[in-house]
XYZ file of C-alpha atoms in Angstrom:
560
model
C 69.087 1.089 199.279
C 68.048 -0.588 202.520
C 64.838 0.126 204.428
C 65.074 -0.931 208.043
C 61.316 -0.807 208.534
C 60.830 -3.798 206.235
C 64.056 -5.678 206.934
C 62.395 -8.438 208.922
C 60.109 -9.141 205.967
C 62.322 -9.137 202.923
C 66.043 -9.064 203.672
C 66.585 -12.005 205.984
C 67.032 -14.636 203.320
C 65.498 -18.099 203.476
C 63.789 -17.450 206.811
C 61.616 -14.807 205.200
C 60.907 -16.454 201.875
C 57.171 -16.924 202.673
C 56.839 -13.134 203.065
C 58.509 -12.606 199.706
C 56.231 -15.211 198.138
C 53.135 -13.320 199.244
C 54.529 -10.059 197.880
C 55.195 -11.748 194.543
C 51.484 -12.524 194.378
C 50.725 -8.771 194.325
C 53.269 -7.874 191.650
C 56.740 -7.902 193.252
C 59.631 -9.251 191.184
C 63.245 -9.975 192.105
C 64.354 -6.363 191.735
C 61.499 -4.916 193.786
C 62.257 -6.155 197.292
C 64.754 -3.391 198.064
C 62.375 -0.649 196.921
C 60.350 1.285 199.496
C 56.806 0.042 199.945
C 54.555 3.109 199.912
C 50.974 2.830 201.022
C 48.306 4.873 199.309
C 45.401 5.474 201.687
C 42.476 5.765 199.304
C 39.397 7.664 200.511
C 37.467 7.168 197.248
C 33.719 6.803 197.708
C 30.824 7.200 195.298
C 28.511 8.054 198.192
C 29.433 11.728 198.211
C 30.903 14.367 195.886
C 33.745 15.152 198.304
C 35.422 11.802 197.705
C 33.955 10.709 194.373
C 36.818 12.271 192.408
C 39.621 10.583 194.336
C 40.282 7.466 192.243
C 41.919 9.315 189.311
C 44.228 11.028 191.789
C 45.151 7.705 193.370
C 45.851 6.241 189.933
C 48.215 9.121 189.099
C 49.942 8.865 192.485
C 50.382 5.091 192.090
C 51.905 5.491 188.619
C 54.321 8.164 189.825
C 55.372 6.146 192.868
C 56.321 3.275 190.593
C 58.116 5.592 188.183
C 60.057 7.121 191.100
C 61.324 3.731 192.232
C 58.818 2.748 194.926
C 56.340 -0.115 195.195
C 52.899 1.411 195.740
C 50.264 -0.564 197.629
C 46.749 0.847 197.891
C 44.355 0.352 200.784
C 40.938 1.812 201.490
C 39.826 4.095 204.296
C 36.204 4.813 205.292
C 34.570 8.194 205.111
C 31.490 9.932 206.466
C 30.325 13.077 204.735
C 28.771 15.716 206.952
C 26.648 17.316 204.259
C 24.730 14.072 203.761
C 24.651 13.006 207.413
C 23.669 16.465 208.718
C 20.519 16.402 210.818
C 20.344 12.597 210.932
C 21.569 9.928 213.342
C 24.377 9.298 210.859
C 25.927 12.644 211.760
C 26.965 11.197 215.112
C 29.534 9.115 213.243
C 31.228 12.117 211.625
C 33.764 13.143 214.265
C 33.985 9.523 215.406
C 35.148 8.623 211.898
C 38.209 10.845 212.361
C 39.472 8.430 215.016
C 38.450 5.364 212.997
C 40.273 6.605 209.886
C 43.438 7.475 211.824
C 43.388 4.036 213.404
C 42.763 2.383 210.021
C 45.753 4.143 208.431
C 47.959 3.242 211.394
C 46.783 -0.376 211.186
C 47.542 -0.706 207.475
C 50.871 1.139 207.437
C 52.315 -0.312 210.623
C 50.705 -3.721 210.188
C 52.435 -4.141 206.835
C 55.602 -2.216 207.800
C 55.256 0.277 204.957
C 58.044 2.789 204.381
C 55.805 5.755 203.634
C 52.219 6.743 202.952
C 50.312 9.031 200.613
C 46.932 9.874 202.132
C 44.343 10.963 199.554
C 41.198 12.406 201.106
C 38.544 14.930 200.307
C 36.262 15.295 203.298
C 36.227 17.018 206.663
C 37.416 14.101 208.809
C 39.663 12.027 206.553
C 41.973 15.033 206.332
C 42.814 15.591 210.013
C 42.676 11.820 210.463
C 45.365 11.340 207.828
C 47.720 13.860 209.413
C 46.998 12.498 212.903
C 47.949 9.021 211.723
C 51.133 10.217 210.026
C 52.150 12.182 213.122
C 51.386 9.245 215.380
C 53.336 6.695 213.279
C 56.113 9.105 212.256
C 56.575 7.330 208.928
C 57.309 9.610 205.930
C 53.981 10.823 204.568
C 52.229 13.460 202.506
C 48.609 14.531 202.287
C 46.895 14.915 198.907
C 43.598 16.794 198.944
C 40.950 15.564 196.524
C 40.052 19.136 195.607
C 37.194 21.551 195.977
C 33.836 21.438 194.240
C 33.048 24.038 191.598
C 30.436 26.617 192.618
C 26.820 26.251 191.611
C 24.704 29.076 190.227
C 21.031 30.041 190.355
C 19.673 33.322 189.032
C 23.035 35.043 189.328
C 23.700 33.761 192.855
C 26.848 31.744 193.570
C 25.900 28.598 195.466
C 27.650 26.271 197.895
C 26.378 23.363 199.983
C 25.313 25.870 202.658
C 22.859 27.497 200.230
C 20.224 24.713 200.435
C 20.416 24.725 204.255
C 19.769 28.468 204.349
C 17.013 28.060 201.766
C 15.154 25.796 204.193
C 14.851 28.675 206.681
C 13.971 31.231 204.025
C 11.280 28.999 202.512
C 9.823 28.293 205.964
C 9.796 32.030 206.707
C 7.883 32.685 203.495
C 10.637 34.828 201.983
C 11.581 32.365 199.215
C 9.456 30.836 196.471
C 9.215 27.094 195.854
C 10.805 27.627 192.456
C 13.898 29.249 193.976
C 14.013 26.680 196.773
C 14.067 23.839 194.230
C 16.468 25.679 191.934
C 19.016 26.153 194.712
C 18.822 22.508 195.799
C 19.252 21.245 192.232
C 22.171 23.495 191.351
C 24.208 23.810 194.560
C 26.598 20.923 193.824
C 27.489 20.831 190.097
C 30.673 18.701 190.273
C 32.695 16.348 192.422
C 34.805 17.906 195.148
C 34.468 19.113 198.730
C 32.297 22.019 199.895
C 33.386 25.141 198.046
C 33.685 27.870 200.677
C 36.338 28.182 203.368
C 34.477 25.492 205.237
C 36.137 22.647 207.140
C 37.489 20.694 204.149
C 39.136 23.689 202.487
C 40.235 25.015 205.870
C 42.109 21.832 206.718
C 43.549 21.303 203.230
C 44.857 24.870 203.047
C 46.278 24.655 206.553
C 48.231 21.526 205.574
C 50.134 23.638 203.057
C 51.069 25.982 205.909
C 51.902 23.023 208.140
C 54.300 21.702 205.503
C 52.524 18.373 204.946
C 51.055 19.177 201.500
C 52.545 20.786 198.416
C 52.170 24.551 198.173
C 49.392 25.644 195.839
C 47.677 22.251 195.792
C 44.823 22.719 198.249
C 42.311 24.950 196.454
C 42.319 23.317 193.025
C 38.978 22.088 191.711
C 38.634 18.319 191.952
C 37.696 17.718 188.277
C 40.552 19.829 186.850
C 43.657 18.251 185.337
C 45.986 20.237 187.594
C 44.577 18.395 190.616
C 45.677 15.013 189.241
C 49.039 16.542 188.296
C 49.515 17.668 191.896
C 48.783 14.141 193.121
C 51.586 12.818 190.917
C 53.944 15.573 192.052
C 53.099 14.776 195.686
C 53.971 11.111 195.186
C 57.336 12.016 193.675
C 58.126 14.337 196.580
C 57.256 11.614 199.081
C 59.710 9.145 197.550
C 62.424 11.783 197.897
C 61.378 12.307 201.540
C 61.683 8.566 202.197
C 65.197 8.577 200.767
C 66.093 11.516 203.015
C 64.306 9.923 205.991
C 62.249 13.103 206.390
C 59.472 12.254 208.834
C 56.256 14.009 209.917
C 57.632 14.988 213.315
C 60.487 16.774 211.563
C 57.760 18.910 209.963
C 54.921 19.046 212.518
C 56.298 21.202 215.331
C 54.925 23.902 217.591
C 56.157 26.536 215.137
C 54.621 24.845 212.091
C 51.295 24.471 213.924
C 51.469 28.209 214.633
C 51.923 28.689 210.873
C 48.884 26.525 210.167
C 46.663 28.394 212.621
C 47.880 31.751 211.312
C 46.714 30.616 207.865
C 43.344 29.500 209.284
C 42.855 32.926 210.862
C 43.948 34.820 207.741
C 41.538 32.890 205.528
C 38.523 32.945 207.868
C 38.544 29.174 208.326
C 36.326 26.747 210.186
C 35.856 26.448 213.957
C 36.613 22.753 213.500
C 40.267 23.640 212.940
C 40.509 24.194 216.705
C 39.350 20.660 217.463
C 41.487 19.087 214.746
C 44.728 20.898 215.525
C 44.426 20.016 219.197
C 44.205 16.400 218.010
C 47.071 16.716 215.498
C 49.323 18.333 218.117
C 48.515 15.531 220.542
C 49.333 12.887 217.927
C 52.676 14.577 217.211
C 53.309 15.049 220.955
C 53.610 18.806 220.487
C 52.736 21.050 223.438
C 49.610 22.930 222.347
C 46.484 24.093 224.189
C 43.217 25.790 223.364
C 44.633 29.087 224.641
C 47.267 29.066 221.879
C 44.546 29.728 219.295
C 43.602 32.963 221.021
C 47.262 34.002 221.101
C 47.537 33.567 217.317
C 44.145 35.216 216.670
C 45.183 38.458 218.290
C 48.128 39.020 215.931
C 46.754 37.773 212.586
C 44.106 39.683 210.580
C 41.478 38.088 208.355
C 42.832 38.794 204.878
C 40.488 36.767 202.668
C 36.977 37.588 201.522
C 35.711 33.996 201.510
C 32.417 32.293 202.275
C 30.733 31.690 204.664
C 31.193 35.204 206.061
C 32.673 36.641 202.851
C 31.875 36.719 199.158
C 34.098 34.268 197.258
C 34.694 30.515 197.018
C 37.774 28.298 196.887
C 38.274 28.333 193.118
C 38.296 32.155 193.243
C 40.870 32.009 196.020
C 43.053 29.679 193.945
C 42.933 31.992 190.927
C 43.846 34.982 193.115
C 47.054 33.361 194.347
C 45.704 31.018 196.984
C 47.512 29.799 200.057
C 51.057 30.624 198.844
C 50.126 34.290 198.425
C 48.648 34.517 201.921
C 51.602 32.689 203.452
C 54.028 35.083 201.793
C 52.100 38.039 203.231
C 52.217 36.474 206.689
C 55.934 35.844 206.290
C 56.610 39.432 205.234
C 54.593 40.697 208.215
C 56.653 38.605 210.623
C 53.835 36.290 211.772
C 54.998 33.159 209.922
C 57.994 31.012 210.825
C 59.976 30.798 207.599
C 62.505 28.341 209.009
C 59.977 25.494 209.360
C 60.764 22.384 207.314
C 58.305 21.225 204.639
C 57.769 17.846 202.987
C 59.891 18.966 200.011
C 62.985 19.155 202.220
C 63.067 22.939 201.814
C 62.050 25.480 204.421
C 58.824 27.431 204.180
C 60.767 30.620 203.354
C 62.570 28.805 200.537
C 59.277 27.513 199.178
C 57.795 31.035 199.186
C 60.824 32.779 197.655
C 59.202 33.271 194.263
C 55.816 34.479 195.544
C 55.071 38.251 195.438
C 54.996 40.085 198.757
C 51.564 41.593 198.057
C 48.420 40.279 196.348
C 47.534 41.269 192.790
C 45.477 44.436 192.454
C 43.077 42.919 189.899
C 41.275 40.775 192.479
C 39.349 41.274 195.736
C 39.628 37.795 197.237
C 42.903 38.410 199.084
C 43.058 41.828 200.712
C 46.296 43.829 201.212
C 47.848 43.570 204.661
C 46.922 47.161 205.485
C 43.300 46.741 204.321
C 42.155 43.433 205.837
C 38.602 42.181 206.163
C 39.068 42.281 209.941
C 41.990 43.517 212.043
C 42.160 40.308 214.086
C 41.349 36.651 213.579
C 37.812 35.351 213.746
C 38.033 32.251 215.968
C 37.886 33.491 219.552
C 38.299 31.345 222.643
C 35.707 32.361 225.238
C 35.738 31.383 228.893
C 33.444 31.914 231.867
C 31.290 29.909 234.222
C 29.460 28.353 231.264
C 32.726 27.036 229.815
C 35.704 27.185 232.188
C 37.762 24.949 229.872
C 37.107 27.256 226.928
C 34.859 27.203 223.881
C 35.046 28.513 220.318
C 33.177 31.476 218.839
C 33.269 32.635 215.219
C 33.066 36.389 215.618
C 33.679 37.980 212.199
C 30.908 39.280 210.003
C 28.839 40.395 212.997
C 27.823 43.995 213.601
C 27.835 43.466 217.368
C 29.573 40.300 218.632
C 27.893 40.407 222.034
C 24.456 39.511 223.314
C 22.695 39.049 226.636
C 19.360 37.321 226.477
C 17.039 34.653 227.836
C 18.067 31.021 227.415
C 15.980 28.797 225.175
C 17.050 25.308 226.259
C 17.023 22.161 224.125
C 18.528 18.750 224.812
C 19.078 17.809 221.166
C 19.473 19.325 217.712
C 16.139 17.891 216.559
C 14.267 19.678 219.346
C 15.652 23.087 218.395
C 14.957 22.555 214.693
C 11.304 21.913 215.491
C 11.171 25.190 217.452
C 12.907 27.207 214.718
C 10.680 25.856 211.954
C 7.621 26.600 214.129
C 8.926 30.209 214.486
C 9.165 29.949 218.272
C 12.617 31.573 218.383
C 12.673 35.363 218.574
C 15.326 38.059 218.210
C 17.324 38.412 221.431
C 16.996 34.745 222.437
C 20.070 32.664 223.302
C 19.561 29.084 222.181
C 21.263 26.365 224.235
C 21.711 22.973 222.573
C 23.232 20.485 224.994
C 23.938 16.780 225.407
C 25.493 16.927 221.930
C 29.124 16.887 223.124
C 31.828 14.260 222.528
C 30.349 11.859 225.092
C 26.773 13.070 225.300
C 25.921 13.096 221.599
C 28.020 11.141 221.227
C 30.245 12.596 218.527
C 29.569 16.354 218.604
C 27.096 16.705 215.766
C 27.405 19.851 213.651
C 24.579 22.354 214.019
C 24.490 23.597 210.431
C 20.761 22.989 210.032
C 19.710 25.186 213.009
C 22.179 27.988 212.249
C 21.292 28.021 208.561
C 17.581 28.006 209.326
C 18.072 30.991 211.637
C 19.933 32.853 208.908
C 17.229 31.974 206.411
C 14.677 33.500 208.787
C 16.752 36.660 209.175
C 17.814 35.885 212.759
C 21.504 35.167 212.173
C 22.776 38.275 213.967
C 20.034 38.725 216.559
C 19.893 35.236 218.102
C 22.739 33.653 220.052
C 23.389 29.924 219.976
C 25.660 27.951 222.263
C 26.277 24.213 222.259
C 28.576 21.515 223.529
C 28.369 20.165 219.983
C 30.105 21.592 216.915
C 29.363 23.833 213.966
C 29.887 23.279 210.289
C 32.618 25.269 208.614
C 29.723 26.800 206.699
C 28.172 28.280 209.833
C 28.261 31.965 210.664
C 26.339 34.100 213.119
C 26.355 34.627 216.896
C 27.387 31.026 217.570
C 29.569 29.399 220.234
C 30.508 25.724 220.106
C 32.690 23.130 221.846
C 31.431 24.293 225.261
C 33.436 22.355 227.850
C 32.933 20.634 230.161
C 29.978 19.263 228.212
C 26.514 18.665 229.653
C 26.900 14.878 229.845
C 30.005 15.345 232.039
C 28.106 17.681 234.371
C 29.318 20.962 232.893
C 27.469 24.163 233.739
C 25.636 23.996 230.415
C 23.672 21.082 231.922
C 22.367 23.381 234.664
C 20.886 26.093 232.422
C 17.128 26.538 232.757
C 14.644 28.087 230.359
C 14.685 31.869 230.700
C 18.056 32.156 232.487
C 20.096 35.175 231.388
C 23.182 34.311 229.299
C 25.899 36.659 228.076
C 28.074 36.030 225.028
C 30.662 38.795 224.706
C 33.465 38.364 222.173
C 34.999 41.714 223.160
C 35.593 40.411 226.695
C 36.104 36.779 225.561
C 33.306 35.895 227.980
C 30.542 33.301 228.089
C 28.541 33.636 231.270
C 25.425 32.172 232.836
C 24.050 35.052 234.898
C 22.856 32.932 237.815
C 24.118 33.173 241.394
C 26.748 30.673 242.529
C 24.603 29.307 245.349
C 21.745 28.635 242.925
C 24.130 26.857 240.546
C 25.405 24.769 243.462
C 21.827 23.770 244.303
C 21.151 22.786 240.708
C 24.415 20.854 240.492
C 23.551 18.827 243.579
C 20.223 17.888 242.010
C 21.634 17.035 238.539
C 21.893 13.414 237.470
C 23.790 12.158 234.442
C 21.370 10.774 231.855
C 21.777 7.187 230.686
C 24.117 6.739 227.703
C 22.425 6.891 224.335
C 24.443 3.871 223.146
C 25.654 0.869 225.119
C 27.150 -1.307 222.371
C 29.163 -0.810 219.206
C 31.408 1.958 217.943
C 29.556 4.911 219.470
C 29.528 3.259 222.910
C 33.276 2.610 222.687
C 33.829 6.202 221.606
C 31.844 7.517 224.590
C 34.067 5.562 226.968
C 37.347 6.742 225.406
C 36.831 10.287 224.127
C 38.390 13.308 225.820
C 36.825 16.689 226.451
C 36.542 19.024 223.446
C 39.112 21.391 224.945
C 41.680 18.637 224.381
C 40.527 17.849 220.845
C 37.927 15.119 221.471
C 40.620 12.490 221.008
C 40.446 8.789 221.861
C 44.214 8.263 221.873
C 44.995 9.313 225.421
C 41.470 10.558 226.108
C 39.923 10.931 229.525
């Protein structure tokens, strides 16, 4: 077999003997130079539970690659874990790391002319980053998810990483004892693996099954379980077959397959971050896709799964109930999934789902029947209005009344609003505005899990609105609107809001409106001045200069 990608390194005889010599130093022998070199992008890190279980998966993938006739070569990729960085200056590096990781994978794979890549990641940003890189390079690739964490327990309550954040608000409100506060913190994360609800990590991993870039059934396995390592080996074997068939990411990542992925996100109640990440993935694959496409999918796909944060169950429950394949088969039967999309196995999505039942089992309540969904339409709504003419993202399920009009409570950073919430200065009916936390202004669009969780802990989750040009954690729920664009730092209307202004959030009308006269807004705009950048050197300063608006995915590859 000949691999054109590496021909200039290993098949041009005497002229390339130094290249062969260097490969011999890392284990190549005479019979290995015609085998495909497959990179294994290794996100292992002992700094966080999300990625701490990756090395055994990498080891299994490496062994299978060799067994399948490839030459595996491992390289590391960085990771930033939101749950640890949340509420600190480190959180500004979270979304930025998505771009860094994609660039790092591109650098390693293209710089060494690898024939394929297995990306093994377990955290919010190394997942979209891996698929962005594969789409950008268009070298055969597959994504292997490190797996979900197992749920914690305290006094009969099922815990996830969101539980300690909500406990902060409850303890501050005087509705939780110190014993329960400590018990939740100590028991929320009992194993390695990524956050256990349908938060960003599980949202992206499950959507990659629908996209066709991960093996069906692999995304909701618990990280410590043997089946997770088995799936890593199976993924490696499938990739070698894809290399032989020259099956590339852009054969798989198409407009129709992205529609499949977003349909799955809607059906499972996934994270708002999926909007940002799929805008970026589509851009990397050069697929025509806009923020308005999410609203189009939302209106025809119900929420079928009863999963945290707005539901009852966690990822391991979802897996036991039939997981992603079961939901995909239901979507296919209902005519809202494209069965003719190619997958990494070389079979179509319909072929992959042929053996899956049309309806979920009756002995479980995680996946609802098509005619008895959690909600009749998807949960991620795209709102527009004078506060966000480019569009913003609202998570609207689980709310008794997804509309509010109230006085603005204005804060120019996440830390400022946390101080106000903990001091009990926020009241029912308020609409919190957190600005200068956007892609450029933050920089990096910090997630506002701490404020939203504290509000929920104080019993204000459904009675207080919150809008921001930053982001929300996949664990967030409530009357929240993120990704407001244009952002405050770019002079968006959110920068002009004043304390006490009336703001309307109305998911029924897909509206986000600052109820201030146009002439007054024009006066304020004329007086507004862009604040100085928070960083002038280093990675964050470079990111500020390159990053696009959130409505285009906050990308740096082709950003504004």
